[in-house]
mmCIF file of C-alpha atoms in Angstrom:
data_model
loop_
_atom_site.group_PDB
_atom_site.id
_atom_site.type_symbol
_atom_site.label_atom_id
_atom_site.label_comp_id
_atom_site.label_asym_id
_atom_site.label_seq_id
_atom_site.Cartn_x
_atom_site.Cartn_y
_atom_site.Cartn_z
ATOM 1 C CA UNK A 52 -28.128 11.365 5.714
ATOM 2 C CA UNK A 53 -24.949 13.311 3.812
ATOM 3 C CA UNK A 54 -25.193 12.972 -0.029
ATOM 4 C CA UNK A 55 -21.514 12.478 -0.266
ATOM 5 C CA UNK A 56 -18.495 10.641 1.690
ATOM 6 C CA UNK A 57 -14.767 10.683 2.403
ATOM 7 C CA UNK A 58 -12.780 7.759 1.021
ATOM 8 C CA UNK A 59 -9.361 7.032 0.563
ATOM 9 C CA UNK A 60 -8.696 5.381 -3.327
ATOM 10 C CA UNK A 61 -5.534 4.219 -5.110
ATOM 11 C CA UNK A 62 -5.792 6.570 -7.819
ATOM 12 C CA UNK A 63 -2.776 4.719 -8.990
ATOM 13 C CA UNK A 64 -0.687 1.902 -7.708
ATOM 14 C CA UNK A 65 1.406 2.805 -4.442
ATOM 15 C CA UNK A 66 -0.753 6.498 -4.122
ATOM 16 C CA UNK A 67 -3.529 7.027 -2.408
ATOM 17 C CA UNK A 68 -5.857 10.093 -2.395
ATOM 18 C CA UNK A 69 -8.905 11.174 -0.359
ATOM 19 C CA UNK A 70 -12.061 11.864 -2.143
ATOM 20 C CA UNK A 71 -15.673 13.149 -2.212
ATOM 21 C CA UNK A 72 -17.692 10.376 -3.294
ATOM 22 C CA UNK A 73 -21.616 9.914 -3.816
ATOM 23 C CA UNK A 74 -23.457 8.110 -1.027
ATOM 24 C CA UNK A 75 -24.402 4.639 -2.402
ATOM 25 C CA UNK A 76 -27.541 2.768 -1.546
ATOM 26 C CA UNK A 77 -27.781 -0.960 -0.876
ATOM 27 C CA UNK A 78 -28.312 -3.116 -3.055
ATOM 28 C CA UNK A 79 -29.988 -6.918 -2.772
ATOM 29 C CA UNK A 80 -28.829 -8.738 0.744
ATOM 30 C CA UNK A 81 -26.452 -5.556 1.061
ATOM 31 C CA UNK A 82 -26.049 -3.341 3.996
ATOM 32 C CA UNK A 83 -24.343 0.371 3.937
ATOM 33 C CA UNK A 84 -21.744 0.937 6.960
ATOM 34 C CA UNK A 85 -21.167 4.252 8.738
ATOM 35 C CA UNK A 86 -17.714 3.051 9.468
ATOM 36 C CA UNK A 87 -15.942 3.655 12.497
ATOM 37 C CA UNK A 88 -12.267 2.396 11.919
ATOM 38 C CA UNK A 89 -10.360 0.186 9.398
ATOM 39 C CA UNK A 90 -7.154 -1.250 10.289
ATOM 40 C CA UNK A 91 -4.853 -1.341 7.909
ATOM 41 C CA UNK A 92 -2.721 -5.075 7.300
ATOM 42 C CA UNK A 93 0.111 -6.519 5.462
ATOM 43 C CA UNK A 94 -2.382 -7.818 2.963
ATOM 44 C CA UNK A 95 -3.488 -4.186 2.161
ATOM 45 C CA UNK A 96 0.117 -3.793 0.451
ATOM 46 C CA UNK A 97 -0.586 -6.112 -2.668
ATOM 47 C CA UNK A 98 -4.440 -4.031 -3.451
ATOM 48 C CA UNK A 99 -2.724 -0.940 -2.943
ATOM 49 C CA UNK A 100 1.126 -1.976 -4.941
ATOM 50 C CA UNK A 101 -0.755 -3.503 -7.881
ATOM 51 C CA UNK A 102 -4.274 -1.483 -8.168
ATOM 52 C CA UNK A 103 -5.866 -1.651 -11.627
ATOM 53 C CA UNK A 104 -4.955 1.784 -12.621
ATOM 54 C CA UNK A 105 -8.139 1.390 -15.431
ATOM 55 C CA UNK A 106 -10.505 0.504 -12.818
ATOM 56 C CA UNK A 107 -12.873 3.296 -12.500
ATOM 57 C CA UNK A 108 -13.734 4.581 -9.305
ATOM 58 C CA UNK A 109 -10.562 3.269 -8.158
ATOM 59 C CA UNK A 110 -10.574 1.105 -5.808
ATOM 60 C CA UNK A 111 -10.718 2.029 -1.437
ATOM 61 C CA UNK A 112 -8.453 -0.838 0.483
ATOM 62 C CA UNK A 113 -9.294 -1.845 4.073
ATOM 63 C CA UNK A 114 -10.562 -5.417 5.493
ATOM 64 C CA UNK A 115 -10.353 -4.757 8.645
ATOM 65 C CA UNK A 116 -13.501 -2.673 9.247
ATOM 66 C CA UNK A 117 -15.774 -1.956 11.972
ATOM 67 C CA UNK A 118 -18.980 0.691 12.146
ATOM 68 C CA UNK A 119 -22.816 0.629 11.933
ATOM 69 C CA UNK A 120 -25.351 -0.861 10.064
ATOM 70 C CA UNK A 121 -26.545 3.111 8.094
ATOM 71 C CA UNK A 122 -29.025 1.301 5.977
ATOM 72 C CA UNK A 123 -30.632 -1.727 4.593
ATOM 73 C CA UNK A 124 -31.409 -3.463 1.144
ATOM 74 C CA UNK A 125 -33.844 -5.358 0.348
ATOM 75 C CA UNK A 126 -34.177 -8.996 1.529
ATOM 76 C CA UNK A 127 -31.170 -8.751 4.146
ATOM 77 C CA UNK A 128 -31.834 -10.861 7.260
ATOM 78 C CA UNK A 129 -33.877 -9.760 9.930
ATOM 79 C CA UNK A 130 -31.023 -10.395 12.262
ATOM 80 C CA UNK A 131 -29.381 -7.356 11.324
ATOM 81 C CA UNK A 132 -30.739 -3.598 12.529
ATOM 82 C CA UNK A 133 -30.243 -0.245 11.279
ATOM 83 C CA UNK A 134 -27.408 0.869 14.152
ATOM 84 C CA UNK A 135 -26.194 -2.190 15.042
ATOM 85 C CA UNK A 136 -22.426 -2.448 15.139
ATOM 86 C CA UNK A 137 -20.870 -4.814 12.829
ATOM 87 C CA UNK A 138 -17.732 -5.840 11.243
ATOM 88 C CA UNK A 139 -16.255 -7.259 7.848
ATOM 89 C CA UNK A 140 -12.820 -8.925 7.331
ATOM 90 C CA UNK A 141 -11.042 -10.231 4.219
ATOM 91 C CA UNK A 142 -13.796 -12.546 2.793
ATOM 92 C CA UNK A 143 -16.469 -10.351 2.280
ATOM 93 C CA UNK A 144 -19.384 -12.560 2.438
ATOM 94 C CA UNK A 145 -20.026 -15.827 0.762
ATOM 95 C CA UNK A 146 -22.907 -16.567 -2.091
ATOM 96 C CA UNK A 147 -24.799 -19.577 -0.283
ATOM 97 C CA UNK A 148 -25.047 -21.473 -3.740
ATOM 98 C CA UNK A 149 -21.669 -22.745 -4.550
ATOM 99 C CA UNK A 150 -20.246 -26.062 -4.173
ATOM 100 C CA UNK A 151 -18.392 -25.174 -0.739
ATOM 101 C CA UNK A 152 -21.444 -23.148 0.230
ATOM 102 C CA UNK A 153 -23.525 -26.099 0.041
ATOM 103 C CA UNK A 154 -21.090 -28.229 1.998
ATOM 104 C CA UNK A 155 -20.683 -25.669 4.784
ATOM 105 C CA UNK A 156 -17.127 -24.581 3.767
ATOM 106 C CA UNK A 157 -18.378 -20.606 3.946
ATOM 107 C CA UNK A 158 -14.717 -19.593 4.004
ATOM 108 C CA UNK A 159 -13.842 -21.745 0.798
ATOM 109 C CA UNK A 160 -16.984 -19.983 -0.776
ATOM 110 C CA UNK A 161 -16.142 -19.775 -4.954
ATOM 111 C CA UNK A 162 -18.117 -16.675 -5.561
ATOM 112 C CA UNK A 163 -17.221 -14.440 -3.022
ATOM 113 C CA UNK A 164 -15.943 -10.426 -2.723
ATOM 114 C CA UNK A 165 -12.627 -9.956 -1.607
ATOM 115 C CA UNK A 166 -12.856 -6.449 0.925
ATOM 116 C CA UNK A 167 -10.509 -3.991 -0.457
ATOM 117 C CA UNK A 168 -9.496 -5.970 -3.116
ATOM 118 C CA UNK A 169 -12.443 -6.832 -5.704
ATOM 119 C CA UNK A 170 -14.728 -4.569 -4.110
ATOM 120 C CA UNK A 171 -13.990 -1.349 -1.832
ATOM 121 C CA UNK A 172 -13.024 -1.796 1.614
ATOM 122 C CA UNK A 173 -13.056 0.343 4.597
ATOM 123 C CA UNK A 174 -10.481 3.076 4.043
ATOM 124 C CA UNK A 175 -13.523 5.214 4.013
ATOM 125 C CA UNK A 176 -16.245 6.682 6.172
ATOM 126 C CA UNK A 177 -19.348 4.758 4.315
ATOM 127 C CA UNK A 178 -19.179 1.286 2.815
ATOM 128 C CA UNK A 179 -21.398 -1.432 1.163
ATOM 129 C CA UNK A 180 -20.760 -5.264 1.847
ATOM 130 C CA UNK A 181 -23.083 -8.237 1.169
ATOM 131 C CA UNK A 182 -24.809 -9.578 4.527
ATOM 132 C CA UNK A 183 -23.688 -12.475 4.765
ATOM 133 C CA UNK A 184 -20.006 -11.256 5.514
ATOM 134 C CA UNK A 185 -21.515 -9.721 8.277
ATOM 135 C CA UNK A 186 -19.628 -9.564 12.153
ATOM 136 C CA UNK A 187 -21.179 -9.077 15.274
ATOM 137 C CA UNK A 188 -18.936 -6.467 17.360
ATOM 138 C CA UNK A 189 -19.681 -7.343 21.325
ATOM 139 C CA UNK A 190 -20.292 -3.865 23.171
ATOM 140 C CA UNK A 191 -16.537 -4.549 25.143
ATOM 141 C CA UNK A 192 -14.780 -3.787 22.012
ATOM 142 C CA UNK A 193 -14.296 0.012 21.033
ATOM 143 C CA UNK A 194 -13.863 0.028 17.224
ATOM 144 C CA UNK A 195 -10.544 0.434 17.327
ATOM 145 C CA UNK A 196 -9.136 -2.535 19.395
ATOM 146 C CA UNK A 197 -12.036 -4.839 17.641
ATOM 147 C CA UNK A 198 -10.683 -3.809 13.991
ATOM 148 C CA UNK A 199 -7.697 -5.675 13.531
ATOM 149 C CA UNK A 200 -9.511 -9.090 15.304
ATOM 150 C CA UNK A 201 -11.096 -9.065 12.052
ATOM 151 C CA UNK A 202 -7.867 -10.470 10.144
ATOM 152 C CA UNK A 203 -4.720 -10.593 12.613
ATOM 153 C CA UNK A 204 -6.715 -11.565 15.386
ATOM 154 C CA UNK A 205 -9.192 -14.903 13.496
ATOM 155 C CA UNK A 206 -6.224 -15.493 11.341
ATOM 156 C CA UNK A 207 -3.892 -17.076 14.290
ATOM 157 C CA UNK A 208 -6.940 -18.005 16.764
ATOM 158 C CA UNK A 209 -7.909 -20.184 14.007
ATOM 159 C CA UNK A 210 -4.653 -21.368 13.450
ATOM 160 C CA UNK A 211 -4.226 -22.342 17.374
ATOM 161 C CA UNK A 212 -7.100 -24.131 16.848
ATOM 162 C CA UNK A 213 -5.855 -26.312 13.597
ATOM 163 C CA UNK A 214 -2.754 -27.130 15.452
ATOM 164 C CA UNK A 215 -3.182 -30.533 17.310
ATOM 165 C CA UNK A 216 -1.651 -28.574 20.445
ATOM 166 C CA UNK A 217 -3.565 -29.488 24.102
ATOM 167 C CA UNK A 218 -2.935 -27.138 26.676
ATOM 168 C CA UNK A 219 -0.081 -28.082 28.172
ATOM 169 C CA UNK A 220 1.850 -28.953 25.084
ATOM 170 C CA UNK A 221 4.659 -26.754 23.611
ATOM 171 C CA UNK A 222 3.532 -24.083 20.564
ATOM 172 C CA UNK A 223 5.997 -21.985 18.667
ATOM 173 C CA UNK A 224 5.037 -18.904 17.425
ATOM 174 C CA UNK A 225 7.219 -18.226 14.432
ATOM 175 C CA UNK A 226 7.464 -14.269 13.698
ATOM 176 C CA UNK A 227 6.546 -11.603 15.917
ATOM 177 C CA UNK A 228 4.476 -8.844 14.515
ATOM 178 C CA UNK A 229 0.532 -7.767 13.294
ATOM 179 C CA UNK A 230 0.099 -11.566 13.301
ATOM 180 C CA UNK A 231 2.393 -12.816 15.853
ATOM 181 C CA UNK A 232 1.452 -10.561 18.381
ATOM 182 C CA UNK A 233 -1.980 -11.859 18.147
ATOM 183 C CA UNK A 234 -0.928 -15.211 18.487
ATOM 184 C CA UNK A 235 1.558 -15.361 21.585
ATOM 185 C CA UNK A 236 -1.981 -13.983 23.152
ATOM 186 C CA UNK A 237 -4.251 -16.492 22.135
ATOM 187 C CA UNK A 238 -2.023 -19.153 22.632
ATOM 188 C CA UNK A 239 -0.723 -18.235 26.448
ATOM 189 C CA UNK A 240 -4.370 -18.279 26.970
ATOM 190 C CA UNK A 241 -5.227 -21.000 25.671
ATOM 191 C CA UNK A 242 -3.000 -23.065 28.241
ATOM 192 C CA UNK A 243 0.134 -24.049 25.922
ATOM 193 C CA UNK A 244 3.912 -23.478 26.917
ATOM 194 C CA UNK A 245 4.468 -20.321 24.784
ATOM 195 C CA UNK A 246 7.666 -20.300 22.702
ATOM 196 C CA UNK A 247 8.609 -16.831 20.642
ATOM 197 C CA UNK A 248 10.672 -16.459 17.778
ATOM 198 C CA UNK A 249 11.855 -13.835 16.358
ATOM 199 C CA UNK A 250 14.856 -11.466 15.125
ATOM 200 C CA UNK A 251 16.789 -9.362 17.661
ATOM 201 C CA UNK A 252 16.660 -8.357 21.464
ATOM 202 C CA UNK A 253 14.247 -5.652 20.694
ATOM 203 C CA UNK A 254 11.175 -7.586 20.524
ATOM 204 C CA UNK A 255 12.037 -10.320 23.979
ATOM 205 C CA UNK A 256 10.514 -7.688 26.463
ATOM 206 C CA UNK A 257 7.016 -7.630 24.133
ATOM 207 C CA UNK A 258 7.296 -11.257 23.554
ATOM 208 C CA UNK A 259 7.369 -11.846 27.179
ATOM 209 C CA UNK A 260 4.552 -9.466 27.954
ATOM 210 C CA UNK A 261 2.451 -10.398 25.136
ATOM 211 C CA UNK A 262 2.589 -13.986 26.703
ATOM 212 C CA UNK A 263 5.695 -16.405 25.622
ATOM 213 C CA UNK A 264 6.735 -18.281 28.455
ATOM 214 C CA UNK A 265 10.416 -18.148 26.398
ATOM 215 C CA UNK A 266 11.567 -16.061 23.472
ATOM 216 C CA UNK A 267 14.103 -17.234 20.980
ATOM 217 C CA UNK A 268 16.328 -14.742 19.041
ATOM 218 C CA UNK A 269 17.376 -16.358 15.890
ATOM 219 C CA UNK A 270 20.375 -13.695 15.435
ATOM 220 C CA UNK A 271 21.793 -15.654 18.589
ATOM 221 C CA UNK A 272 20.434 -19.046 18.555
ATOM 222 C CA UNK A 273 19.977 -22.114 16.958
ATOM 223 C CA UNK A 274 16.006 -22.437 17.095
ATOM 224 C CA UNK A 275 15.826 -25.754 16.115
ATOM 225 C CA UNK A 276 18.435 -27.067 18.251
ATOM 226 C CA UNK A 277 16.670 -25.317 20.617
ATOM 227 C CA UNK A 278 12.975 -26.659 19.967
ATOM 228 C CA UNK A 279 14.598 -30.039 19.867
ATOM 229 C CA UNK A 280 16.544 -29.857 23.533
ATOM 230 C CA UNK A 281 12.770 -29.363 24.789
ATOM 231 C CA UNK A 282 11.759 -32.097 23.336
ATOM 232 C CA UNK A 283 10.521 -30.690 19.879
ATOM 233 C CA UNK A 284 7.054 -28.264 19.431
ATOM 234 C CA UNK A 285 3.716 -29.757 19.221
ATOM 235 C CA UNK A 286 3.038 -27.110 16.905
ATOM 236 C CA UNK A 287 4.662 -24.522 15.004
ATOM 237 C CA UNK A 288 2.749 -21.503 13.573
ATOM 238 C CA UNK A 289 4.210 -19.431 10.931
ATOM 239 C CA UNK A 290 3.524 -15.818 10.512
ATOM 240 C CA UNK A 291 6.715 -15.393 8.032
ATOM 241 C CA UNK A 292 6.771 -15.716 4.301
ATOM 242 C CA UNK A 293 10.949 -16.539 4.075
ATOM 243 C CA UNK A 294 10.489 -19.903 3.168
ATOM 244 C CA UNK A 295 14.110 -20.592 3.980
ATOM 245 C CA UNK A 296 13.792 -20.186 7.441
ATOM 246 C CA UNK A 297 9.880 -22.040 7.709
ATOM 247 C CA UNK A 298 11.526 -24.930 6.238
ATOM 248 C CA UNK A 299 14.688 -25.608 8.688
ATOM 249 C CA UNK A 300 12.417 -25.059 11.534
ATOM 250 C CA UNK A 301 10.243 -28.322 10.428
ATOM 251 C CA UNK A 302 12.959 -30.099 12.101
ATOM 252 C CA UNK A 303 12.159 -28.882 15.435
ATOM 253 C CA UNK A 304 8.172 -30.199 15.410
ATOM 254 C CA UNK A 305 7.971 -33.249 17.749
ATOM 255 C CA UNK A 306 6.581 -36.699 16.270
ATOM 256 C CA UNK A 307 3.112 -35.541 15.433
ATOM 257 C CA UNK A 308 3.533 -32.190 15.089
ATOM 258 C CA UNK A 309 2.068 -29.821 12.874
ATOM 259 C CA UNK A 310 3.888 -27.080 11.004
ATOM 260 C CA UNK A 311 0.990 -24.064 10.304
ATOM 261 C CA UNK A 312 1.340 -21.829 7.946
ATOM 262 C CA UNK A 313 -0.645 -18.129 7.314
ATOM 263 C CA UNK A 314 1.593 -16.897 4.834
ATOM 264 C CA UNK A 315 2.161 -18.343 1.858
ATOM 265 C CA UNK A 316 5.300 -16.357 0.879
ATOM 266 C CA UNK A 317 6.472 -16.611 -3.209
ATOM 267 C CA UNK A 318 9.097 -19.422 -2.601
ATOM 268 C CA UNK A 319 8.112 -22.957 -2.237
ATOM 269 C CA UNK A 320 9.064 -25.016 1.109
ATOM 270 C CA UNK A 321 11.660 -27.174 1.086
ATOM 271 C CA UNK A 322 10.010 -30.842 3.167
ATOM 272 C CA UNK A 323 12.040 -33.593 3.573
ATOM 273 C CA UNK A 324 9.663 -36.620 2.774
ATOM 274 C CA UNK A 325 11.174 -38.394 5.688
ATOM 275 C CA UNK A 326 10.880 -36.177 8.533
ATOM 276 C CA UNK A 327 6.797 -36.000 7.891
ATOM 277 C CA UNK A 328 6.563 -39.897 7.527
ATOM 278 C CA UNK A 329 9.429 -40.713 10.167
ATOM 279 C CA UNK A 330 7.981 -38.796 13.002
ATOM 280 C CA UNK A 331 4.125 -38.703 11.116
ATOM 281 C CA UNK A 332 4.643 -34.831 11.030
ATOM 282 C CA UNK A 333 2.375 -33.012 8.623
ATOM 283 C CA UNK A 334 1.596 -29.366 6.917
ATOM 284 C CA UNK A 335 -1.546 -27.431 7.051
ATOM 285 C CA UNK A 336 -2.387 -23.849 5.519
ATOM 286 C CA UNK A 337 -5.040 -21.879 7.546
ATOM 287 C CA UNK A 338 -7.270 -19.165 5.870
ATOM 288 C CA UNK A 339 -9.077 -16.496 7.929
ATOM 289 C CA UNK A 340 -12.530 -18.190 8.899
ATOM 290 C CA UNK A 341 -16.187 -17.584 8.515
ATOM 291 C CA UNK A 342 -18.202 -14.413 10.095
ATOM 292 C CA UNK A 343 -19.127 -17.230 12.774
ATOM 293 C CA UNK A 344 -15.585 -17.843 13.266
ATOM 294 C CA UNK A 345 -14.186 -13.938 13.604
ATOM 295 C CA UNK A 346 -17.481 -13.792 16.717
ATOM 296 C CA UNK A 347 -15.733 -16.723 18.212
ATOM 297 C CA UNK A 348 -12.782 -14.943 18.195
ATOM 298 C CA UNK A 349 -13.990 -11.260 19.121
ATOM 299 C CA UNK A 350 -16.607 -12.768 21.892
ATOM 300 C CA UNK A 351 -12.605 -14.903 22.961
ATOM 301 C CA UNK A 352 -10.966 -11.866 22.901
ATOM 302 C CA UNK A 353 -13.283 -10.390 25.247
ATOM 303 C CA UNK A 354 -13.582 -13.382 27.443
ATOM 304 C CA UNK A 355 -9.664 -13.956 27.850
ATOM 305 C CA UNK A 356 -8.652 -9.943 27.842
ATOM 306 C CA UNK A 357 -6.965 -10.059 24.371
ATOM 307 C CA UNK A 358 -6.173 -7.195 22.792
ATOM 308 C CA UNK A 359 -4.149 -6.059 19.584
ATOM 309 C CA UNK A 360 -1.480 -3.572 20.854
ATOM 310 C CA UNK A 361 -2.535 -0.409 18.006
ATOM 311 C CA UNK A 362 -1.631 3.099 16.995
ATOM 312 C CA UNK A 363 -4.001 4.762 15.615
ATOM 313 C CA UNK A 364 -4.395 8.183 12.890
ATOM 314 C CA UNK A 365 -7.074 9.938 10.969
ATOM 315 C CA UNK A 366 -8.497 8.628 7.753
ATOM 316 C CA UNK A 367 -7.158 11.334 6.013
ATOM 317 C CA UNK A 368 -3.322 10.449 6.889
ATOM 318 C CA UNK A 369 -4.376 6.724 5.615
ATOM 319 C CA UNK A 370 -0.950 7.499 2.722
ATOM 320 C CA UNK A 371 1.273 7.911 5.926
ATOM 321 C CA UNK A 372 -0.062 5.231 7.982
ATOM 322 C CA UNK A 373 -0.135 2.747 4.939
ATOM 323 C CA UNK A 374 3.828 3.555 4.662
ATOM 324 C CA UNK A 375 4.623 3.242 8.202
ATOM 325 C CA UNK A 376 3.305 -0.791 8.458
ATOM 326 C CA UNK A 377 5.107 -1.132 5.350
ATOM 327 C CA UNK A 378 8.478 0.070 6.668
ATOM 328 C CA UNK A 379 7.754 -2.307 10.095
ATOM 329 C CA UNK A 380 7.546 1.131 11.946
ATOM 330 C CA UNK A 381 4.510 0.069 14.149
ATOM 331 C CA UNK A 382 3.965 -1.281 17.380
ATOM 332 C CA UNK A 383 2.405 -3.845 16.186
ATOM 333 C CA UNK A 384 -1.175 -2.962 14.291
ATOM 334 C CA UNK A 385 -2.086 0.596 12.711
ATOM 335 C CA UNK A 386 -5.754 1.646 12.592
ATOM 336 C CA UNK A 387 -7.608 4.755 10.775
ATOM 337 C CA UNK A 388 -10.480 6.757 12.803
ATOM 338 C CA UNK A 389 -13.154 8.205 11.147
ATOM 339 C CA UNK A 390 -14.075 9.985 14.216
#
């Protein structure tokens, strides 16, 4: 094995810079990753914006990562093999001892790394994550296309599957981008009347393909009104963080329906008491999901013929790719190669 690896740290906030760094070993319930590919997400922005410039090594982004198991520590479970392909998303793998451990709630876990965030990620070509935040990739995924099922892709199957929708019943999918593009998918396949909506007529002809049965352009119509001449949505599902916007749009769920949200945005919503006791409408947030979880949605994925719609560049252009999904300017996820 090398003695030394490529990574790319925020040697200061906004800036990243490839390195040479030592090859780590494992530590307890650890496993080191030859990594593969890392996509890079919205969420990446705030670890890379507002890096601890005192932190040393600086910290390597990336949740989104995919590669092979390179080596073992001690007491990790026998399920996993050296070679075996794996992933790790946000939540980096929970402690088993906490209080939502110990209920089951592995995703609420109180003690748990954040990836690219409280401890290095996957904008590298080795990494070390605890076990237990461990992914099974499925052999019909290449690296690159499973990569950004990790966080985009669990992220809105999850939130399909919080929304009180039967198939059959009308979902909105409210933004259309990493997230949203994920979620017209899922959602078309999971038998609902797809409704897209979004800004502009240059995203109808994706929203279409991706799997809305109708696409809404906000910058020419009322969506509301409109959810409300079909009879209001079962479910809305919120990729957006303008607040603004999430709020008027409660007025298009139909009695019982259930407003998700993914991104919490800095500005509080605005919820008229009456409309969620009138009609028995209600609010639910919707975090990523367990490693079991993001296999259900991979071995999905494979099973329905989802697939994130990527671009892809080297590790070592990880500064221009990080700027590009800031500035919007990607159709619709970005993912660095090691290869």
């Amino acid at each position: 094995m090398k003695t030394t690896y490529r990574a790319m740290q925020v040697t200061r906030p906004g800036v990243l810079e490839l390195v040479e760094r030592p090859m780590p070993a494992p530590g307890m319930g650890e496993v080191l990753i030859e990594v593969e590919a890392c996509g890079i997400c919205g969420a990446d922005a705030s670890d890379i914006e507002r890096a601890d410039p005192a932190l040393q090594p600086p910290r390597v982004p990336g949740h989104e990562v995919v590669g092979r198991i390179a080596a073992l520590g001690e007491h990790t479970p026998s399920i996993w093999k050296v070679g075996q392909r794996v992933g790790v998303g946000r939540l980096g793998g929970h402690c088993g001892e906490c209080v939502q451990c110990r209920q089951g709630h592995f995703q609420l876990c109180l003690d748990q790394p954040i990836t690219g965030a409280s401890r290095d990620g996957g904008y590298a070509e080795m990494m070390l994550a605890r076990a237990t935040g461990l992914v099974s990739i499925p052999d019909e995924l290449d690296a690159e296309a499973a990569a950004p099922i990790l966080c985009a892709g669990i992220a809105t199957f999850n939130a399909l599957k919080k929304c009180g929708a039967q198939a059959g019943d009308t979902v909105a999918v409210l933004g259309i981008g990493g997230l949203g593009h994920m979620a017209l998918q899922y959602a078309r396949r999971m038998g609902f009347r797809v409704v897209a909506i979004g800004r502009g007529r240059d995203i109808a002809e994706d929203a279409l393909k991706l799997g809305a049965h109708l696409y809404i352009n906000t910058h020419q119509e009322d969506a509301t009104a409109k959810l409300k001449s079909m009879g209001g949505a079962q479910a809305i599902v919120s990729m957006i963080d303008h607040a603004e916007t999430v709020s008027a749009l409660l007025a298009g769920l139909a009695p019982e329906g259930r407003l998700v949200v993914l991104n919490p945005g800095k500005e509080p919503l605005t919820v008229p008491a009456g409309l969620l006791v009138g009609g028995q409408r209600s609010i639910l947030g919707s975090i990523t999901g367990t490693p079991y979880d993001n296999e259900k949605t991979l071995n999905f994925s494979v099973l329905a013929d989802v697939r994130p719609w990527i671009e892809t560049m080297p590790l070592e252009k990880a500064q221009d790719a990080y700027q590009r999904m800031k500035s919007g300017d990607v159709r619709y996820r970005m993912v660095l190669t090691m290869r």
